[in-house]
XYZ file of C-alpha atoms in Angstrom:
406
model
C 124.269 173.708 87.310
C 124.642 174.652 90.904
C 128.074 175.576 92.104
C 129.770 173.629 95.091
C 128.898 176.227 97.721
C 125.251 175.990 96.315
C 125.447 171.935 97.277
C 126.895 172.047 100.106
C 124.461 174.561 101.658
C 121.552 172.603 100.204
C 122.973 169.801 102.373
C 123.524 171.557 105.341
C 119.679 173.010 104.919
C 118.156 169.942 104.536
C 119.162 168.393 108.156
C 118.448 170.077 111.128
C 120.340 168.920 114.543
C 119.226 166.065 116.528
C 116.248 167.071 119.123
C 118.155 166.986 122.803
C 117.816 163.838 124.534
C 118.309 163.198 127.935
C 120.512 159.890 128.315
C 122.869 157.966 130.799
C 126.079 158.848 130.950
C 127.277 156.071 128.953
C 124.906 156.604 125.854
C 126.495 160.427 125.850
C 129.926 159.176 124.689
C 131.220 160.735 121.529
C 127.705 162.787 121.503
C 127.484 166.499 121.588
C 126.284 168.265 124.911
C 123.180 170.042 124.470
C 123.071 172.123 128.094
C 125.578 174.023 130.540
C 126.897 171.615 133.376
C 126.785 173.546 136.315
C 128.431 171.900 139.276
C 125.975 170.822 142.036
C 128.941 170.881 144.807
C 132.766 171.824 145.718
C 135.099 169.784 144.229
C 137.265 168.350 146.347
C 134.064 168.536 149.132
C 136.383 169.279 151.612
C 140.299 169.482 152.454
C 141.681 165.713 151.048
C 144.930 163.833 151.500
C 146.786 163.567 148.426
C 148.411 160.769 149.154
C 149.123 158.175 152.204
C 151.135 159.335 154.665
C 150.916 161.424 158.552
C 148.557 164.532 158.703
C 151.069 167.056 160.598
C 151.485 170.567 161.469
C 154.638 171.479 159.945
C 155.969 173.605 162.624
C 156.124 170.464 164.763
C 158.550 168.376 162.204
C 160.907 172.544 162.098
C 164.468 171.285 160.828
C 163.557 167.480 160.105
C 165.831 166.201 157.930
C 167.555 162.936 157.402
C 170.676 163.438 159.934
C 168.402 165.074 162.386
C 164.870 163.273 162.127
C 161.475 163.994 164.650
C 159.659 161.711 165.714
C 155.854 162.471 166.896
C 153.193 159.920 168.379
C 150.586 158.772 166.327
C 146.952 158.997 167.838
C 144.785 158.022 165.284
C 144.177 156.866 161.720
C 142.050 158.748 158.937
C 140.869 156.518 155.935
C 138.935 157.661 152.886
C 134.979 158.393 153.330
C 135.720 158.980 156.871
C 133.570 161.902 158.156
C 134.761 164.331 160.581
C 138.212 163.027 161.958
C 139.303 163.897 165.239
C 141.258 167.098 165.568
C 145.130 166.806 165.688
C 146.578 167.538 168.654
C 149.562 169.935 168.542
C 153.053 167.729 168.807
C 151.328 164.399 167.358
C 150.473 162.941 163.549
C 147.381 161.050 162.844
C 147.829 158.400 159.988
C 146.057 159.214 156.905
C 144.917 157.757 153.488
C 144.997 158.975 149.938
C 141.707 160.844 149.932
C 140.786 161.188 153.330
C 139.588 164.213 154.753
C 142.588 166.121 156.912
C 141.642 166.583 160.319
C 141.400 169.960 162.351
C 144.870 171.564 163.142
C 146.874 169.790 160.542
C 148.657 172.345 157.523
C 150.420 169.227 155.767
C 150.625 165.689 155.170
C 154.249 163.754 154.957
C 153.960 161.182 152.734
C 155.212 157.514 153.211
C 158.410 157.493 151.952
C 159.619 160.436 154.034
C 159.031 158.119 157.550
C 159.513 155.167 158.747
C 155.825 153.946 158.733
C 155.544 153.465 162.155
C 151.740 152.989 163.766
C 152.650 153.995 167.307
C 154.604 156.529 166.560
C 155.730 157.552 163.509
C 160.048 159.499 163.002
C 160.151 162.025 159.828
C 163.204 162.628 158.193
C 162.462 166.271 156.340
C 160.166 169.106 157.070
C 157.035 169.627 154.568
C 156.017 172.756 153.731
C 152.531 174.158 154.526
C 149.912 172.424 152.410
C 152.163 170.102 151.244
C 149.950 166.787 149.888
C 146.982 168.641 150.209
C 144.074 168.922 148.110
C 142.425 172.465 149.057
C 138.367 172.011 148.858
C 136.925 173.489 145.568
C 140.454 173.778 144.054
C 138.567 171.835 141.181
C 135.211 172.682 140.879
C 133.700 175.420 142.808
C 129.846 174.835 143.272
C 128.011 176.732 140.859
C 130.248 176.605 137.948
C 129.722 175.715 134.794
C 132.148 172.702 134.182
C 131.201 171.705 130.557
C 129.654 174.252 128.052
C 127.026 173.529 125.407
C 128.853 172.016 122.450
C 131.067 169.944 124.040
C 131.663 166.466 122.446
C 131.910 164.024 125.456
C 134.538 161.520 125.594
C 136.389 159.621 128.890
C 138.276 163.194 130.045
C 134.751 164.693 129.983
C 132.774 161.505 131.388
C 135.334 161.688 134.446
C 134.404 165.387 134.992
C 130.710 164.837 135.040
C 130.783 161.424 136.932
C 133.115 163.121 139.322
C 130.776 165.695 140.162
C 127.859 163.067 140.388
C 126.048 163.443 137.222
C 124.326 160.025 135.935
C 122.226 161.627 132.513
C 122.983 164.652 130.565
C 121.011 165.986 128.038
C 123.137 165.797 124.639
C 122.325 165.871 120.710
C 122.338 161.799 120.096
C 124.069 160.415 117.648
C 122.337 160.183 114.069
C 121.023 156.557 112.857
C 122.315 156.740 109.185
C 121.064 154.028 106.844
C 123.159 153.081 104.133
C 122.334 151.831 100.428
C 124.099 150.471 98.092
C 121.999 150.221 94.661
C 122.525 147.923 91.659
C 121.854 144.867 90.042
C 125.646 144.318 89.196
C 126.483 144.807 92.717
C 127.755 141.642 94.908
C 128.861 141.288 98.669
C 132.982 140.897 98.984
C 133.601 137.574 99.452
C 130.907 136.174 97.032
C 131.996 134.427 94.024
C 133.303 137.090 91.319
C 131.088 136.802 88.053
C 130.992 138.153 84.518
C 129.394 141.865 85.205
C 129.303 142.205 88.738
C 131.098 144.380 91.075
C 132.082 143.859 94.771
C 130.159 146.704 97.205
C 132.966 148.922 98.474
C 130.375 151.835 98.953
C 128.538 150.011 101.110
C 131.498 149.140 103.892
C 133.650 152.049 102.960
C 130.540 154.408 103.568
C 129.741 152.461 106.688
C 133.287 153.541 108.064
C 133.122 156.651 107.253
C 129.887 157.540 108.744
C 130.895 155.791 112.343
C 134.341 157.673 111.746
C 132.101 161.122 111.647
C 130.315 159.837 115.167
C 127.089 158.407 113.732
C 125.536 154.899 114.164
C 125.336 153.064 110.920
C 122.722 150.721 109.667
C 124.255 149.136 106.335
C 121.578 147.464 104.034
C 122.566 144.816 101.650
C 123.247 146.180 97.714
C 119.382 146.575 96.075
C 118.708 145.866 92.453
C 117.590 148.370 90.294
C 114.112 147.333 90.373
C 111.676 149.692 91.093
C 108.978 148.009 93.099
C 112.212 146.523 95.611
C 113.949 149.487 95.570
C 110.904 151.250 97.120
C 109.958 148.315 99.409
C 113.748 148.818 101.079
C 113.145 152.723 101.513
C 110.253 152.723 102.973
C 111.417 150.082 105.523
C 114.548 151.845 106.457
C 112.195 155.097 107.405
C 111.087 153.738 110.846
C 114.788 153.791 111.777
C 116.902 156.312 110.012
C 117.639 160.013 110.807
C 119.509 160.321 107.610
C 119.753 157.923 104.305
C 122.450 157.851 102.205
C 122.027 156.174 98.653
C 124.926 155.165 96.215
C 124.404 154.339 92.700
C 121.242 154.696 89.795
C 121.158 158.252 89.611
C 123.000 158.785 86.422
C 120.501 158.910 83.044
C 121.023 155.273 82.022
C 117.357 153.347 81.759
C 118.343 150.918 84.719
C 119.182 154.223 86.623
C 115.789 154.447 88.507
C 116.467 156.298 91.934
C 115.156 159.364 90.393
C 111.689 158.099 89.401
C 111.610 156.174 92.933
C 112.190 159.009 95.064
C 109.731 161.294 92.921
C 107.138 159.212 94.355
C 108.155 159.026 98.221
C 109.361 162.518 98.582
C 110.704 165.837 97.577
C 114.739 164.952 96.127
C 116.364 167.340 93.881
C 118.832 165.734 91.724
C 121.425 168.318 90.021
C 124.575 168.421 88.155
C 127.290 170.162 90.788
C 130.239 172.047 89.092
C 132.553 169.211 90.699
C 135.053 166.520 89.704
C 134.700 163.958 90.890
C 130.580 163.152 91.779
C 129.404 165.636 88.943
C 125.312 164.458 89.378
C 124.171 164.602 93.025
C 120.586 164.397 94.986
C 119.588 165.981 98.118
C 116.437 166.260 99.722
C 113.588 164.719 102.107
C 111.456 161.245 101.870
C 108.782 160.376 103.942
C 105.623 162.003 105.564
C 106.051 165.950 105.308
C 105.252 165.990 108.830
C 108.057 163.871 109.770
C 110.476 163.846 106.751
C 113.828 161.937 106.734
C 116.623 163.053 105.292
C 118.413 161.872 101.964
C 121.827 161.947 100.381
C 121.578 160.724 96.778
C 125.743 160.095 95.974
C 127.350 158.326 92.527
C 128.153 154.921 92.479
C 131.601 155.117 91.832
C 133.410 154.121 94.886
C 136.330 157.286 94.805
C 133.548 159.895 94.104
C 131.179 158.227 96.238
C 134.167 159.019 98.973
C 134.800 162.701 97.757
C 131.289 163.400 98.132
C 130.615 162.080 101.155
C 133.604 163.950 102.614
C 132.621 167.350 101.099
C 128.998 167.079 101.488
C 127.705 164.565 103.779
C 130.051 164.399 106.606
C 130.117 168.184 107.411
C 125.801 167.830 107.322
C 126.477 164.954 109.925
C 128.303 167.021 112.206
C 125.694 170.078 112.319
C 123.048 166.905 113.004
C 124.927 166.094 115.805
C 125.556 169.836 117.005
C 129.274 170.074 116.468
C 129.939 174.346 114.969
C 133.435 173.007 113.280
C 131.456 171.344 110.279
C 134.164 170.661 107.875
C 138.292 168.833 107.720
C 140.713 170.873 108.463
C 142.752 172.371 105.435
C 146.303 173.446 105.106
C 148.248 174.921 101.897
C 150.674 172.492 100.219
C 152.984 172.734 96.846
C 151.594 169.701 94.358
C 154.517 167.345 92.404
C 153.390 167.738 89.063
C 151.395 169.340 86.469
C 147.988 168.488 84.793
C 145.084 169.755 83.329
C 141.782 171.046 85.688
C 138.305 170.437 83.938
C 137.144 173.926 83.138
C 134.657 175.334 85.354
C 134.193 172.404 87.461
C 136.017 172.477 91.152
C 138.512 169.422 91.167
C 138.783 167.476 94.129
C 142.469 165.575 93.713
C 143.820 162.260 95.773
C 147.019 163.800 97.506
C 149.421 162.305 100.087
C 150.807 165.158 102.045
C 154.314 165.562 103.756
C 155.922 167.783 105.643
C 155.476 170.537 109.021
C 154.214 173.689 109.203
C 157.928 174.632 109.894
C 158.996 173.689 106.689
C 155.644 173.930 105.062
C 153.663 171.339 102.927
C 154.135 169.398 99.624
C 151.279 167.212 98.147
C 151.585 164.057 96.542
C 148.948 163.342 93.517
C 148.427 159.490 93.688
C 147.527 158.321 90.670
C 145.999 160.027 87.339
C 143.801 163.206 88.729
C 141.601 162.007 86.120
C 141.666 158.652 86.677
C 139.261 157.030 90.004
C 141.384 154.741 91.206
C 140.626 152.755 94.620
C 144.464 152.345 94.915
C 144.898 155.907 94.760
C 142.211 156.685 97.402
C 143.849 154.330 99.835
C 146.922 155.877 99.730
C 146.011 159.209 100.248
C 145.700 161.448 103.593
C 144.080 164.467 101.876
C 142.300 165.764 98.885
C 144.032 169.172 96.964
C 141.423 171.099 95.863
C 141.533 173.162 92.264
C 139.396 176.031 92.137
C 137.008 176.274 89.416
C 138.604 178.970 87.355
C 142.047 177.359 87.171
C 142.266 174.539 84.528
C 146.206 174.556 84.196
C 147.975 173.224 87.543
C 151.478 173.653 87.177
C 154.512 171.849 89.222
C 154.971 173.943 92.246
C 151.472 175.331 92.607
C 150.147 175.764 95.926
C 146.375 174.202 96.320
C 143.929 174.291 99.675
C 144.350 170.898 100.928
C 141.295 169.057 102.933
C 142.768 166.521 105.381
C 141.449 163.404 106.249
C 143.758 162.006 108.206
């Protein structure tokens, strides 16, 4: 039996992160940089206008101030993209945009709403202070720098930085094509017509989420019987496009179960029983040519272990793919609600709701019967407590390791 550290390792062994890619900008969102971004130029590229207003020497406007305003002739106007403005000549303003360069001989710019807008001339009623409204060239980005490190998921704050600094492709671990099946002759899209002995594919969807949730892009296959010939027909298919598959359902020992004998003949999968509760029997290995293996998760077909499993195993295996070095949920300590017994020797995942601060400290919520998977119970939970193999009696007051999930 291997233990939970065993599994998870075996996971994390059999993926490998996703070869660098050099993409657009907009196929790097919510991807994982795989270089240094050095800047290519100063950032602003020169001295800028912060806002609209008069480009001034301050010592010219000396005691402005709304009883005793200056007033100073306007020679010129500035807009953004201009290049090289006309120096300002001492005792005059030159009108100037948000983003325009400031010319020559000016230490401030007065914004709008300190003047009364004129065009000819232009009367201040307060004196700014040097480099007032002024954005200093390279007070950003100094050229040369290295503005994003390796490892840095890229979302809109980090697009801006890189766009801003004119990068159009960065080279990035791509997100992970994970194809998802849902095996079983019993099994039936939501929506369908209920029947005697079938069962509505949560796995499928809920799996789906969960993957996308984790960064990846999700190909979802409709539920396969437990036929043998189809079920290797749909595997082999799914190879040309997958990085990873994930399979739930027909691995337990039943004679319809027939994943096992299926992926004995396209691959090397290990199938083992995990010291866990819940998702007790679990595969894990590679399908495909050796020279260009893909990837396989084998979890159980029960919806709140399939969940449980995939939190623990899978989606800390996706995040290595995809180059993150924080693999797994965050975890806090919390003080469970009740008491019940822990299956000996087996580490117990439990459906919690946690409240509270880190003030005041944590309490967990069991939802449901800790032996009992309940969909219900899933939903309503943020975070799974987590009983340590050796304990089997959980008393009222205990304090478990909680994994968060929201």
């Amino acid at each position: 039996m291997r233990s939970v550290a065993e599994f998870y390792q075996d996971c994390l062994s059999t993926v490998g992160q996703q070869p660098p890619l050099d993409v657009q900008l907009a196929d790097a969102v919510s991807c994982v940089l795989a270089e240094d971004v050095q800047a290519r130029f100063d950032l602003p590229v020169a001295d800028l206008a912060g806002c609209d207003g008069y480009a001034v020497r301050s010592s010219d406007l000396e005691g402005a101030r709304p009883d005793s305003m200056v007033t100073l002739p306007v020679t010129e106007e500035v807009k953004a993209g201009d290049v090289d403005p006309a120096a300002l000549v001492p005792g005059t303003a030159i009108r100037i945009a948000s983003g325009a360069p400031v010319p020559t001989g000016a230490d401030a710019v007065i914004a709008l709403d300190f003047t009364d807008r004129g065009m000819a001339k232009v009367t201040v009623r307060t004196q700014p202070a040097r480099g007032e409204n002024i954005r200093r060239r390279a007070e950003d980005v100094v050229e040369g720098d290295v503005v994003l490190r390796h490892g840095t998921r890229v979302g809109a704050r980090q697009v801006a930085l890189l766009a801003g600094v004119g990068r159009s492709r960065v080279t990035v671990h791509p997100r992970p094509r994970v194809v998802i099946l849902s095996i079983g002759d019993e099994l039936v899209e939501p929506g369908e017509q209920a029947r005697p002995g079938t069962v509505f594919d949560a796995n499928g969807h809920a799996l789906s989420t969960a993957v996308a949730d984790a960064g990846a892009q999700t190909f979802r296959v409709a539920a396969v019987p437990d036929g043998r010939q189809a079920l290797r027909e749909t595997i082999q298919d799914q190879l040309v496009r997958a990085d990873l598959i994930i399979t739930t359902g027909g691995i337990s020992y039943g004679s319809g179960d027939t994943v096992r004998e299926v992926l004995g003949a396209l691959g090397t999968v290990r199938f083992d029983n995990v010291a866990a509760w819940p998702g007790h029997i679990l595969g894990v290995g590679t399908v495909g040519d050796e020279d260009d293996a893909t990837p396989i998760f084998c979890l159980p077909g029960d919806p709140v272990s399939a969940q449980v499993c995939f939190e623990v195993y899978v989606r800390p295996a996706l995040r290595q793919m995809q180059g993150w070095t924080t693999l797994s949920r965050p975890s806090v300590q919390a003080r469970v609600d009740r008491s019940w017994y822990s299956p000996r020797g087996r580490r117990e995942f439990v459906r919690v709701r946690l409240t509270g601060s880190p003030r005041t400290g944590y309490q967990a919520k069991i939802m449901g019967s800790p032996a009992a998977l309940l969909l219900s119970a899933l939903a309503e939970s943020n975070a799974l407590a987590v009983v340590p193999e050796e304990v089997t009696n959980v008393r009222a007051g205990d304090a478990l390791q909680c994994m968060v999930l929201d």
